mmCIF file of C-alpha atoms and ligand atoms in Angstrom:
data_model
loop_
_atom_site.group_PDB
_atom_site.id
_atom_site.type_symbol
_atom_site.label_atom_id
_atom_site.label_comp_id
_atom_site.label_asym_id
_atom_site.label_seq_id
_atom_site.Cartn_x
_atom_site.Cartn_y
_atom_site.Cartn_z
ATOM 1 C CA MET A 27 41.503 14.282 -45.876
ATOM 2 C CA SER A 28 38.942 17.030 -45.234
ATOM 3 C CA ILE A 29 37.283 17.299 -41.842
ATOM 4 C CA SER A 30 33.912 16.317 -43.345
ATOM 5 C CA GLN A 31 35.461 13.123 -44.744
ATOM 6 C CA LYS A 32 37.023 12.444 -41.371
ATOM 7 C CA LEU A 33 33.629 12.783 -39.667
ATOM 8 C CA GLU A 34 32.050 10.451 -42.224
ATOM 9 C CA GLU A 35 34.744 7.875 -41.575
ATOM 10 C CA ILE A 36 34.223 8.108 -37.806
ATOM 11 C CA ARG A 37 30.457 7.655 -38.269
ATOM 12 C CA LYS A 38 30.929 4.507 -40.416
ATOM 13 C CA ALA A 39 33.478 2.903 -38.091
ATOM 14 C CA ALA A 40 31.400 3.750 -35.013
ATOM 15 C CA THR A 41 28.235 2.213 -36.512
ATOM 16 C CA THR A 42 29.938 -1.017 -37.528
ATOM 17 C CA GLU A 43 31.673 -1.443 -34.185
ATOM 18 C CA LEU A 44 28.536 -0.618 -32.183
ATOM 19 C CA GLU A 45 26.611 -3.301 -34.094
ATOM 20 C CA ALA A 46 29.185 -5.828 -33.016
ATOM 21 C CA ALA A 47 29.376 -4.755 -29.342
ATOM 22 C CA GLY A 48 27.225 -7.284 -27.505
ATOM 23 C CA ASP A 49 27.817 -6.672 -23.804
ATOM 24 C CA ALA A 50 28.281 -3.887 -21.259
ATOM 25 C CA LYS A 51 32.092 -4.169 -21.291
ATOM 26 C CA LYS A 52 32.289 -3.813 -25.072
ATOM 27 C CA LEU A 53 29.883 -0.865 -24.981
ATOM 28 C CA GLU A 54 32.065 0.928 -22.439
ATOM 29 C CA GLU A 55 35.138 0.359 -24.625
ATOM 30 C CA TRP A 56 33.174 1.755 -27.570
ATOM 31 C CA ARG A 57 32.122 4.819 -25.552
ATOM 32 C CA ILE A 58 35.731 5.576 -24.611
ATOM 33 C CA ARG A 59 36.873 5.090 -28.210
ATOM 34 C CA TYR A 60 34.221 7.265 -29.868
ATOM 35 C CA LEU A 61 33.005 9.666 -27.183
ATOM 36 C CA GLY A 62 35.902 9.753 -24.708
ATOM 37 C CA LYS A 63 38.350 12.629 -24.192
ATOM 38 C CA LYS A 64 40.956 11.075 -26.479
ATOM 39 C CA SER A 65 38.490 10.066 -29.210
ATOM 40 C CA ARG A 66 39.001 11.147 -32.821
ATOM 41 C CA LEU A 67 35.748 13.085 -32.678
ATOM 42 C CA ASN A 68 36.982 15.062 -29.705
ATOM 43 C CA GLU A 69 40.205 15.772 -31.590
ATOM 44 C CA VAL A 70 38.107 17.243 -34.440
ATOM 45 C CA LEU A 71 36.136 19.378 -31.986
ATOM 46 C CA ARG A 72 39.372 20.639 -30.391
ATOM 47 C CA SER A 73 40.844 21.513 -33.784
ATOM 48 C CA LEU A 74 37.908 23.819 -34.628
ATOM 49 C CA SER A 75 39.681 26.775 -33.015
ATOM 50 C CA ARG A 76 42.208 26.746 -35.853
ATOM 51 C CA LEU A 77 39.511 27.127 -38.561
ATOM 52 C CA SER A 78 38.016 30.275 -40.076
ATOM 53 C CA LEU A 79 34.697 31.555 -38.742
ATOM 54 C CA ASP A 80 32.691 30.139 -41.702
ATOM 55 C CA GLU A 81 34.329 26.718 -41.476
ATOM 56 C CA LYS A 82 33.782 26.679 -37.700
ATOM 57 C CA LYS A 83 30.047 27.186 -38.280
ATOM 58 C CA THR A 84 29.577 24.329 -40.770
ATOM 59 C CA VAL A 85 32.156 21.841 -39.531
ATOM 60 C CA GLY A 86 31.421 22.580 -35.861
ATOM 61 C CA ALA A 87 27.704 21.970 -36.373
ATOM 62 C CA ALA A 88 28.376 18.695 -38.240
ATOM 63 C CA ALA A 89 30.798 17.467 -35.532
ATOM 64 C CA ASN A 90 28.352 18.279 -32.743
ATOM 65 C CA ARG A 91 25.508 16.597 -34.632
ATOM 66 C CA LEU A 92 27.599 13.459 -34.931
ATOM 67 C CA LYS A 93 28.383 13.576 -31.209
ATOM 68 C CA VAL A 94 24.654 13.722 -30.354
ATOM 69 C CA GLU A 95 23.929 10.875 -32.788
ATOM 70 C CA LEU A 96 26.640 8.691 -31.279
ATOM 71 C CA GLU A 97 25.279 9.335 -27.753
ATOM 72 C CA GLU A 98 21.749 8.399 -28.844
ATOM 73 C CA TRP A 99 22.915 5.190 -30.577
ATOM 74 C CA LEU A 100 24.849 4.235 -27.476
ATOM 75 C CA GLY A 101 21.754 4.766 -25.299
ATOM 76 C CA GLN A 102 19.595 2.622 -27.614
ATOM 77 C CA LYS A 103 22.157 -0.114 -27.749
ATOM 78 C CA GLU A 104 22.596 -0.132 -23.960
ATOM 79 C CA ARG A 105 18.842 -0.561 -23.476
ATOM 80 C CA ALA A 106 18.751 -3.362 -26.055
ATOM 81 C CA VAL A 107 21.670 -5.185 -24.410
ATOM 82 C CA ARG A 108 20.021 -4.860 -20.981
ATOM 83 C CA ARG A 109 16.716 -6.214 -22.335
ATOM 84 C CA ASP A 110 18.439 -9.157 -24.040
ATOM 85 C CA ARG A 111 20.280 -9.954 -20.823
ATOM 86 C CA MET A 112 17.045 -9.881 -18.764
ATOM 87 C CA GLU A 113 15.213 -12.047 -21.279
ATOM 88 C CA ALA A 114 18.049 -14.553 -21.391
ATOM 89 C CA SER A 115 18.200 -14.702 -17.602
ATOM 90 C CA ALA A 116 14.391 -15.051 -17.336
ATOM 91 C CA ALA A 117 14.384 -17.837 -19.949
ATOM 92 C CA GLU A 118 17.148 -19.593 -18.084
ATOM 93 C CA LYS A 119 15.230 -19.394 -14.757
ATOM 94 C CA GLY A 120 11.863 -20.173 -16.389
ATOM 95 C CA ILE A 121 10.335 -16.744 -15.513
ATOM 96 C CA ASP A 122 7.610 -15.268 -17.727
ATOM 97 C CA ILE A 123 8.336 -11.541 -17.621
ATOM 98 C CA SER A 124 5.215 -10.747 -19.625
ATOM 99 C CA LEU A 125 2.961 -11.749 -16.685
ATOM 100 C CA PRO A 126 1.331 -8.778 -14.896
ATOM 101 C CA GLY A 127 2.814 -7.928 -11.468
ATOM 102 C CA ARG A 128 1.145 -8.941 -8.199
ATOM 103 C CA PRO A 129 -0.860 -6.053 -6.726
ATOM 104 C CA PHE A 130 0.682 -4.690 -3.504
ATOM 105 C CA PRO A 131 -2.065 -3.539 -1.125
ATOM 106 C CA ALA A 132 -1.377 0.022 0.044
ATOM 107 C CA GLY A 133 -1.546 0.618 3.791
ATOM 108 C CA ARG A 134 -3.214 3.633 5.347
ATOM 109 C CA LEU A 135 -3.361 5.444 8.659
ATOM 110 C CA HIS A 136 -5.435 3.970 11.468
ATOM 111 C CA PRO A 137 -8.685 5.955 11.964
ATOM 112 C CA VAL A 138 -7.562 7.034 15.449
ATOM 113 C CA THR A 139 -4.286 8.399 14.041
ATOM 114 C CA GLN A 140 -6.216 10.193 11.283
ATOM 115 C CA VAL A 141 -8.512 11.762 13.851
ATOM 116 C CA TYR A 142 -5.870 12.943 16.245
ATOM 117 C CA ARG A 143 -3.879 14.471 13.418
ATOM 118 C CA GLU A 144 -7.039 16.300 12.376
ATOM 119 C CA ILE A 145 -7.662 17.474 15.959
ATOM 120 C CA ASP A 146 -4.016 18.586 16.282
ATOM 121 C CA ALA A 147 -4.465 20.630 13.099
ATOM 122 C CA ILE A 148 -7.603 22.344 14.452
ATOM 123 C CA PHE A 149 -5.822 23.392 17.642
ATOM 124 C CA THR A 150 -2.631 24.364 15.810
ATOM 125 C CA SER A 151 -4.698 26.705 13.637
ATOM 126 C CA MET A 152 -5.973 28.295 16.877
ATOM 127 C CA GLY A 153 -2.401 28.998 18.027
ATOM 128 C CA PHE A 154 -1.665 25.873 20.111
ATOM 129 C CA GLU A 155 1.678 24.094 19.843
ATOM 130 C CA VAL A 156 1.780 20.261 19.766
ATOM 131 C CA VAL A 157 4.084 18.591 22.332
ATOM 132 C CA GLU A 158 4.444 14.979 23.464
ATOM 133 C CA GLY A 159 5.321 13.387 26.788
ATOM 134 C CA PRO A 160 6.341 10.036 28.329
ATOM 135 C CA GLU A 161 3.871 7.173 28.663
ATOM 136 C CA VAL A 162 5.845 5.748 31.616
ATOM 137 C CA GLU A 163 5.374 8.480 34.181
ATOM 138 C CA TRP A 164 6.290 9.248 37.795
ATOM 139 C CA ASP A 165 3.561 9.063 40.431
ATOM 140 C CA TYR A 166 4.543 12.686 41.182
ATOM 141 C CA TYR A 167 3.478 14.086 37.791
ATOM 142 C CA ASN A 168 0.522 11.762 37.247
ATOM 143 C CA PHE A 169 -0.993 12.357 40.698
ATOM 144 C CA GLU A 170 0.815 14.313 43.401
ATOM 145 C CA ALA A 171 1.656 17.450 41.427
ATOM 146 C CA LEU A 172 -1.990 17.471 40.268
ATOM 147 C CA ASN A 173 -3.308 17.705 43.849
ATOM 148 C CA ILE A 174 -3.943 13.938 44.050
ATOM 149 C CA PRO A 175 -1.765 12.683 46.930
ATOM 150 C CA ALA A 176 -1.699 9.007 47.964
ATOM 151 C CA GLU A 177 -4.987 7.941 49.547
ATOM 152 C CA HIS A 178 -6.885 10.735 47.718
ATOM 153 C CA PRO A 179 -10.238 9.298 46.558
ATOM 154 C CA ALA A 180 -9.650 10.678 43.009
ATOM 155 C CA ARG A 181 -7.029 7.940 42.537
ATOM 156 C CA ASP A 182 -9.863 5.414 42.502
ATOM 157 C CA THR A 183 -11.351 7.016 39.372
ATOM 158 C CA MET A 184 -8.217 6.144 37.430
ATOM 159 C CA ALA A 185 -7.338 2.527 38.216
ATOM 160 C CA THR A 186 -3.604 2.521 37.688
ATOM 161 C CA LEU A 187 -1.201 0.089 36.021
ATOM 162 C CA TRP A 188 1.936 0.341 38.166
ATOM 163 C CA ILE A 189 5.444 -0.318 36.929
ATOM 164 C CA ASP A 190 7.068 -0.271 40.384
ATOM 165 C CA SER A 191 4.879 -1.993 42.920
ATOM 166 C CA GLU A 192 7.014 -1.552 46.068
ATOM 167 C CA GLU A 193 7.219 1.918 47.558
ATOM 168 C CA LYS A 194 3.928 3.306 46.296
ATOM 169 C CA ASP A 195 3.889 6.509 48.336
ATOM 170 C CA ASN A 196 7.090 8.457 47.740
ATOM 171 C CA GLY A 197 6.209 10.066 44.406
ATOM 172 C CA LYS A 198 9.151 8.238 42.781
ATOM 173 C CA THR A 199 7.063 5.255 41.777
ATOM 174 C CA ARG A 200 6.618 4.654 38.044
ATOM 175 C CA LEU A 201 3.301 3.919 36.399
ATOM 176 C CA LEU A 202 1.678 3.942 32.972
ATOM 177 C CA ARG A 203 0.157 7.401 32.791
ATOM 178 C CA THR A 204 -3.591 7.310 33.375
ATOM 179 C CA HIS A 205 -4.159 10.626 31.583
ATOM 180 C CA THR A 206 -2.208 13.263 29.633
ATOM 181 C CA SER A 207 -2.613 15.857 32.430
ATOM 182 C CA PRO A 208 0.909 15.208 33.875
ATOM 183 C CA MET A 209 2.154 17.141 30.842
ATOM 184 C CA GLN A 210 0.472 20.279 32.220
ATOM 185 C CA VAL A 211 2.979 20.280 35.077
ATOM 186 C CA ARG A 212 5.952 19.190 32.964
ATOM 187 C CA VAL A 213 5.322 21.967 30.436
ATOM 188 C CA MET A 214 4.713 24.711 33.028
ATOM 189 C CA GLU A 215 7.933 23.697 34.846
ATOM 190 C CA GLN A 216 9.871 24.365 31.621
ATOM 191 C CA LYS A 217 8.052 27.277 30.059
ATOM 192 C CA SER A 218 6.805 30.550 31.508
ATOM 193 C CA PRO A 219 3.509 32.075 30.313
ATOM 194 C CA PRO A 220 2.095 32.613 27.778
ATOM 195 C CA VAL A 221 1.660 28.853 27.307
ATOM 196 C CA ARG A 222 -0.651 27.343 24.680
ATOM 197 C CA ILE A 223 -0.110 23.631 24.052
ATOM 198 C CA VAL A 224 -1.907 20.425 23.132
ATOM 199 C CA VAL A 225 -0.549 16.970 24.003
ATOM 200 C CA PRO A 226 -1.855 13.927 22.106
ATOM 201 C CA GLY A 227 -0.891 10.460 23.340
ATOM 202 C CA LYS A 228 -1.707 7.031 24.728
ATOM 203 C CA VAL A 229 -2.978 6.563 28.268
ATOM 204 C CA TYR A 230 -3.654 3.386 30.267
ATOM 205 C CA ARG A 231 -6.200 2.343 32.871
ATOM 206 C CA TYR A 232 -6.790 -0.956 34.622
ATOM 207 C CA GLU A 233 -10.443 -1.102 33.608
ATOM 208 C CA ALA A 234 -12.976 -3.591 32.331
ATOM 209 C CA THR A 235 -13.872 -2.984 28.695
ATOM 210 C CA ASP A 236 -17.330 -2.094 27.433
ATOM 211 C CA ALA A 237 -18.781 -0.190 24.461
ATOM 212 C CA THR A 238 -17.151 3.101 25.590
ATOM 213 C CA HIS A 239 -14.199 1.971 27.737
ATOM 214 C CA ILE A 240 -10.915 0.239 26.914
ATOM 215 C CA PRO A 241 -7.723 -0.115 28.966
ATOM 216 C CA MET A 242 -5.492 1.699 26.451
ATOM 217 C CA PHE A 243 -6.904 4.738 24.726
ATOM 218 C CA HIS A 244 -5.778 8.129 23.480
ATOM 219 C CA GLN A 245 -6.256 11.526 25.018
ATOM 220 C CA LEU A 246 -5.498 15.033 23.924
ATOM 221 C CA GLU A 247 -4.600 17.470 26.664
ATOM 222 C CA GLY A 248 -4.932 21.206 26.157
ATOM 223 C CA LEU A 249 -3.415 23.948 28.300
ATOM 224 C CA ALA A 250 -3.443 27.727 27.980
ATOM 225 C CA VAL A 251 -1.905 30.006 30.627
ATOM 226 C CA ASP A 252 -1.693 33.767 30.311
ATOM 227 C CA LYS A 253 -2.858 36.997 31.934
ATOM 228 C CA GLY A 254 -6.646 37.375 31.973
ATOM 229 C CA ILE A 255 -7.689 33.887 30.794
ATOM 230 C CA THR A 256 -11.226 33.021 31.958
ATOM 231 C CA LEU A 257 -13.725 30.171 31.806
ATOM 232 C CA ALA A 258 -15.304 31.974 28.837
ATOM 233 C CA ASP A 259 -12.031 31.424 26.879
ATOM 234 C CA LEU A 260 -12.198 27.720 27.712
ATOM 235 C CA LYS A 261 -15.818 27.411 26.583
ATOM 236 C CA GLY A 262 -15.174 29.489 23.454
ATOM 237 C CA THR A 263 -12.174 27.354 22.461
ATOM 238 C CA LEU A 264 -14.038 24.075 22.976
ATOM 239 C CA TYR A 265 -17.169 25.315 21.162
ATOM 240 C CA GLU A 266 -15.018 26.358 18.231
ATOM 241 C CA PHE A 267 -13.365 22.938 18.224
ATOM 242 C CA ALA A 268 -16.736 21.118 18.369
ATOM 243 C CA CYS A 269 -18.152 23.217 15.505
ATOM 244 C CA ARG A 270 -15.136 22.505 13.307
ATOM 245 C CA PHE A 271 -14.954 18.792 14.110
ATOM 246 C CA PHE A 272 -18.634 17.806 14.384
ATOM 247 C CA GLY A 273 -20.287 20.598 12.406
ATOM 248 C CA LYS A 274 -22.374 23.526 13.636
ATOM 249 C CA ASP A 275 -25.606 21.538 14.118
ATOM 250 C CA ARG A 276 -24.391 19.139 16.814
ATOM 251 C CA ARG A 277 -25.525 20.079 20.315
ATOM 252 C CA VAL A 278 -22.887 20.490 23.016
ATOM 253 C CA ARG A 279 -23.428 20.419 26.760
ATOM 254 C CA PHE A 280 -21.245 21.789 29.598
ATOM 255 C CA ARG A 281 -21.838 20.654 33.170
ATOM 256 C CA CYS A 282 -19.993 21.048 36.459
ATOM 257 C CA ASP A 283 -17.536 18.287 37.263
ATOM 258 C CA TYR A 284 -14.784 17.708 39.763
ATOM 259 C CA PHE A 285 -11.101 17.208 39.044
ATOM 260 C CA PRO A 286 -8.637 18.025 41.861
ATOM 261 C CA PHE A 287 -6.363 19.953 39.489
ATOM 262 C CA VAL A 288 -8.905 22.472 38.211
ATOM 263 C CA GLU A 289 -11.222 24.962 39.913
ATOM 264 C CA PRO A 290 -13.941 25.220 38.749
ATOM 265 C CA GLY A 291 -14.152 21.946 36.823
ATOM 266 C CA VAL A 292 -16.488 21.089 33.926
ATOM 267 C CA GLU A 293 -17.269 18.214 31.595
ATOM 268 C CA MET A 294 -18.311 18.611 28.010
ATOM 269 C CA ALA A 295 -20.650 16.185 26.267
ATOM 270 C CA ILE A 296 -21.840 15.919 22.670
ATOM 271 C CA GLU A 297 -25.231 14.773 21.479
ATOM 272 C CA CYS A 298 -25.103 11.033 20.754
ATOM 273 C CA ALA A 299 -24.561 10.346 17.050
ATOM 274 C CA VAL A 300 -26.353 6.999 17.076
ATOM 275 C CA CYS A 301 -29.702 8.019 18.646
ATOM 276 C CA LYS A 302 -29.498 11.803 18.020
ATOM 277 C CA GLY A 303 -30.287 12.484 21.671
ATOM 278 C CA ASP A 304 -33.141 9.961 22.157
ATOM 279 C CA GLY A 305 -31.124 7.493 24.231
ATOM 280 C CA CYS A 306 -29.487 4.219 23.177
ATOM 281 C CA ARG A 307 -27.004 1.538 24.300
ATOM 282 C CA LEU A 308 -23.993 3.689 23.371
ATOM 283 C CA CYS A 309 -24.963 6.729 25.446
ATOM 284 C CA GLY A 310 -26.491 4.727 28.312
ATOM 285 C CA ASN A 311 -29.921 6.126 27.334
ATOM 286 C CA SER A 312 -28.929 9.677 28.242
ATOM 287 C CA GLY A 313 -28.673 11.059 24.698
ATOM 288 C CA TRP A 314 -25.226 12.529 25.491
ATOM 289 C CA ILE A 315 -21.667 11.238 25.429
ATOM 290 C CA GLU A 316 -19.022 12.834 27.605
ATOM 291 C CA ILE A 317 -15.928 13.635 25.580
ATOM 292 C CA LEU A 318 -13.763 15.635 27.916
ATOM 293 C CA GLY A 319 -13.012 16.994 31.337
ATOM 294 C CA ALA A 320 -11.794 20.565 31.719
ATOM 295 C CA GLY A 321 -11.552 23.583 33.992
ATOM 296 C CA MET A 322 -9.446 26.475 35.199
ATOM 297 C CA VAL A 323 -5.946 25.412 36.303
ATOM 298 C CA HIS A 324 -5.937 25.177 40.109
ATOM 299 C CA PRO A 325 -4.007 28.082 41.710
ATOM 300 C CA ARG A 326 -2.031 25.623 43.850
ATOM 301 C CA ILE A 327 -0.658 23.974 40.691
ATOM 302 C CA LEU A 328 0.412 27.324 39.273
ATOM 303 C CA GLU A 329 2.187 28.104 42.578
ATOM 304 C CA ARG A 330 3.872 24.691 42.566
ATOM 305 C CA VAL A 331 5.517 25.424 39.209
ATOM 306 C CA GLY A 332 6.471 28.989 40.185
ATOM 307 C CA ILE A 333 3.725 30.877 38.301
ATOM 308 C CA ASP A 334 1.999 33.617 40.318
ATOM 309 C CA PRO A 335 -1.776 32.837 40.363
ATOM 310 C CA GLU A 336 -2.491 36.479 41.216
ATOM 311 C CA VAL A 337 -1.041 37.482 37.844
ATOM 312 C CA TYR A 338 -1.761 34.487 35.606
ATOM 313 C CA THR A 339 -4.716 32.179 35.095
ATOM 314 C CA GLY A 340 -5.142 29.228 32.765
ATOM 315 C CA PHE A 341 -7.526 26.644 31.445
ATOM 316 C CA ALA A 342 -6.952 22.952 30.754
ATOM 317 C CA PHE A 343 -8.920 20.177 29.103
ATOM 318 C CA GLY A 344 -8.401 16.485 28.430
ATOM 319 C CA MET A 345 -10.443 14.727 25.746
ATOM 320 C CA GLY A 346 -10.786 11.061 24.841
ATOM 321 C CA ILE A 347 -9.775 10.775 21.191
ATOM 322 C CA GLU A 348 -11.528 7.488 20.310
ATOM 323 C CA ARG A 349 -14.837 9.043 21.299
ATOM 324 C CA MET A 350 -14.482 11.670 18.545
ATOM 325 C CA PRO A 351 -14.764 9.346 15.511
ATOM 326 C CA MET A 352 -17.430 7.351 17.400
ATOM 327 C CA LEU A 353 -19.515 10.481 17.709
ATOM 328 C CA ARG A 354 -18.835 11.686 14.221
ATOM 329 C CA TYR A 355 -19.541 8.436 12.380
ATOM 330 C CA GLY A 356 -21.984 6.820 14.809
ATOM 331 C CA ILE A 357 -19.685 3.910 15.776
ATOM 332 C CA ASP A 358 -21.386 2.115 18.637
ATOM 333 C CA ASP A 359 -18.464 0.178 20.115
ATOM 334 C CA ILE A 360 -15.007 1.590 20.921
ATOM 335 C CA ARG A 361 -13.470 -1.922 20.799
ATOM 336 C CA LEU A 362 -13.916 -1.996 17.010
ATOM 337 C CA PHE A 363 -10.895 0.318 16.657
ATOM 338 C CA TYR A 364 -8.535 -2.274 18.088
ATOM 339 C CA GLY A 365 -10.192 -5.483 16.900
ATOM 340 C CA SER A 366 -8.005 -5.577 13.734
ATOM 341 C CA ASP A 367 -11.056 -6.278 11.578
ATOM 342 C CA LEU A 368 -9.964 -4.873 8.222
ATOM 343 C CA ARG A 369 -13.564 -4.653 6.978
ATOM 344 C CA PHE A 370 -14.142 -2.061 9.701
ATOM 345 C CA LEU A 371 -10.793 -0.248 9.393
ATOM 346 C CA ARG A 372 -10.939 0.009 5.585
ATOM 347 C CA GLN A 373 -13.982 2.261 5.820
ATOM 348 C CA PHE A 374 -11.843 5.201 6.961
HETATM 349 C C1 FA5 B 409 -9.214 12.957 32.778
HETATM 350 O O1 FA5 B 409 -8.508 12.075 32.361
HETATM 351 C C2 FA5 B 409 -8.666 14.342 33.082
HETATM 352 N N1 FA5 B 409 -7.241 14.294 33.023
HETATM 353 C C3 FA5 B 409 -9.252 15.338 32.111
HETATM 354 C C4 FA5 B 409 -8.978 16.759 32.467
HETATM 355 C C5 FA5 B 409 -7.892 17.415 31.901
HETATM 356 C C6 FA5 B 409 -9.808 17.423 33.376
HETATM 357 C C7 FA5 B 409 -7.645 18.731 32.210
HETATM 358 C C8 FA5 B 409 -9.538 18.744 33.708
HETATM 359 C C9 FA5 B 409 -8.479 19.388 33.108
HETATM 360 P P1 FA5 B 409 -11.400 11.571 32.574
HETATM 361 O O2 FA5 B 409 -10.971 10.453 33.421
HETATM 362 O O3 FA5 B 409 -12.817 11.982 32.671
HETATM 363 O O4 FA5 B 409 -10.571 12.899 32.861
HETATM 364 O O5 FA5 B 409 -11.061 11.232 31.056
HETATM 365 C C10 FA5 B 409 -11.166 12.202 30.013
HETATM 366 C C11 FA5 B 409 -11.825 11.592 28.773
HETATM 367 O O6 FA5 B 409 -11.131 10.425 28.381
HETATM 368 C C12 FA5 B 409 -13.245 11.140 29.007
HETATM 369 O O7 FA5 B 409 -14.123 12.215 28.834
HETATM 370 C C13 FA5 B 409 -13.429 10.108 27.929
HETATM 371 O O8 FA5 B 409 -13.710 10.727 26.685
HETATM 372 C C14 FA5 B 409 -12.071 9.487 27.823
HETATM 373 N N2 FA5 B 409 -11.970 8.207 28.548
HETATM 374 C C15 FA5 B 409 -11.866 8.023 29.898
HETATM 375 N N3 FA5 B 409 -11.753 6.717 30.170
HETATM 376 C C16 FA5 B 409 -11.782 6.060 28.996
HETATM 377 C C17 FA5 B 409 -11.673 4.683 28.624
HETATM 378 N N4 FA5 B 409 -11.476 3.717 29.514
HETATM 379 N N5 FA5 B 409 -11.739 4.363 27.305
HETATM 380 C C18 FA5 B 409 -11.883 5.343 26.378
HETATM 381 N N6 FA5 B 409 -11.970 6.645 26.659
HETATM 382 C C19 FA5 B 409 -11.923 7.015 27.957
#
């Protein structure tokens, strides 16, 4: 029998047997018989080496064509068997597989998460590195290392949620951090200048809520320490941030402020988005909303972490993140972010 006749015979037998194979087990047996290593087709392919060059060309091409055909038929049959099985199972269980699927609502990022990722990206593009720190903090880092010892009046501005209530004055007491500034000290303890970091995260204060205050909110701390850093660098960095986040037309205001861990200290405010500076409920009729505290890192803090204040200077700032989307979109109540009202959240 010539090789071409042999191939024809294989094709016929394979077609008839494939027709009859009605389940996955039979299909696998068929695959081994017609496409496996010991199949007759494989034998033909192996025997090609003994043929002349001309024969190899014609017979080889025919054998390979048959192999491709067999693989395609197998694929079609497998899909048909799978479909039949699904239909049979659906009919048995009374399921109508032709019904359209139920829509699955896609989730999305919370507006506050979207905003702090955007703010992180602005500062990263200016050369700042993003780091994170613990929300349960020692009294030492939250207060003492920042020039706020026990009994200091500045503690009253950040009503604290304590974790350990007993020995409140030995610096080893735990609390929920009231700001992200403790990370200034933690980072400077670990890293020598130049330092350029931002720290986004949750902070907690034991405060009554109103349109601009909530007990858990987010801050973003910034810190830059190097030789020759001045207040002009701080103002330039924050102006650049405000232009990129709010647009060039929004007015920005810097005023003196006091924080024990900076000298001098400033606060930055942005023109109110709701009243455009005329005064309204949101801005307490002032036309401005304070978004951050900032200043030059106090020399005593640099000394405490082993950085020579005669050689290095630094600036730091801490902004309230929720206030940013409020000012950008004219949202007049901070509590809306955490009220779980999907009609509000879906707008972002
Ligand atoms: C601080 O927390 C300082 N750590 C900021 C700082 C950092 C000063 C570095 C100097 C150097 P303050 O308590 O003002 O400062 O809070 C900073 C910002 O957090 C405020 O401007 C405001 O935008 C926001 N904020 C404060 N309290 C609340 C609150 N209860 N709810 C929402 N946002 C708040």
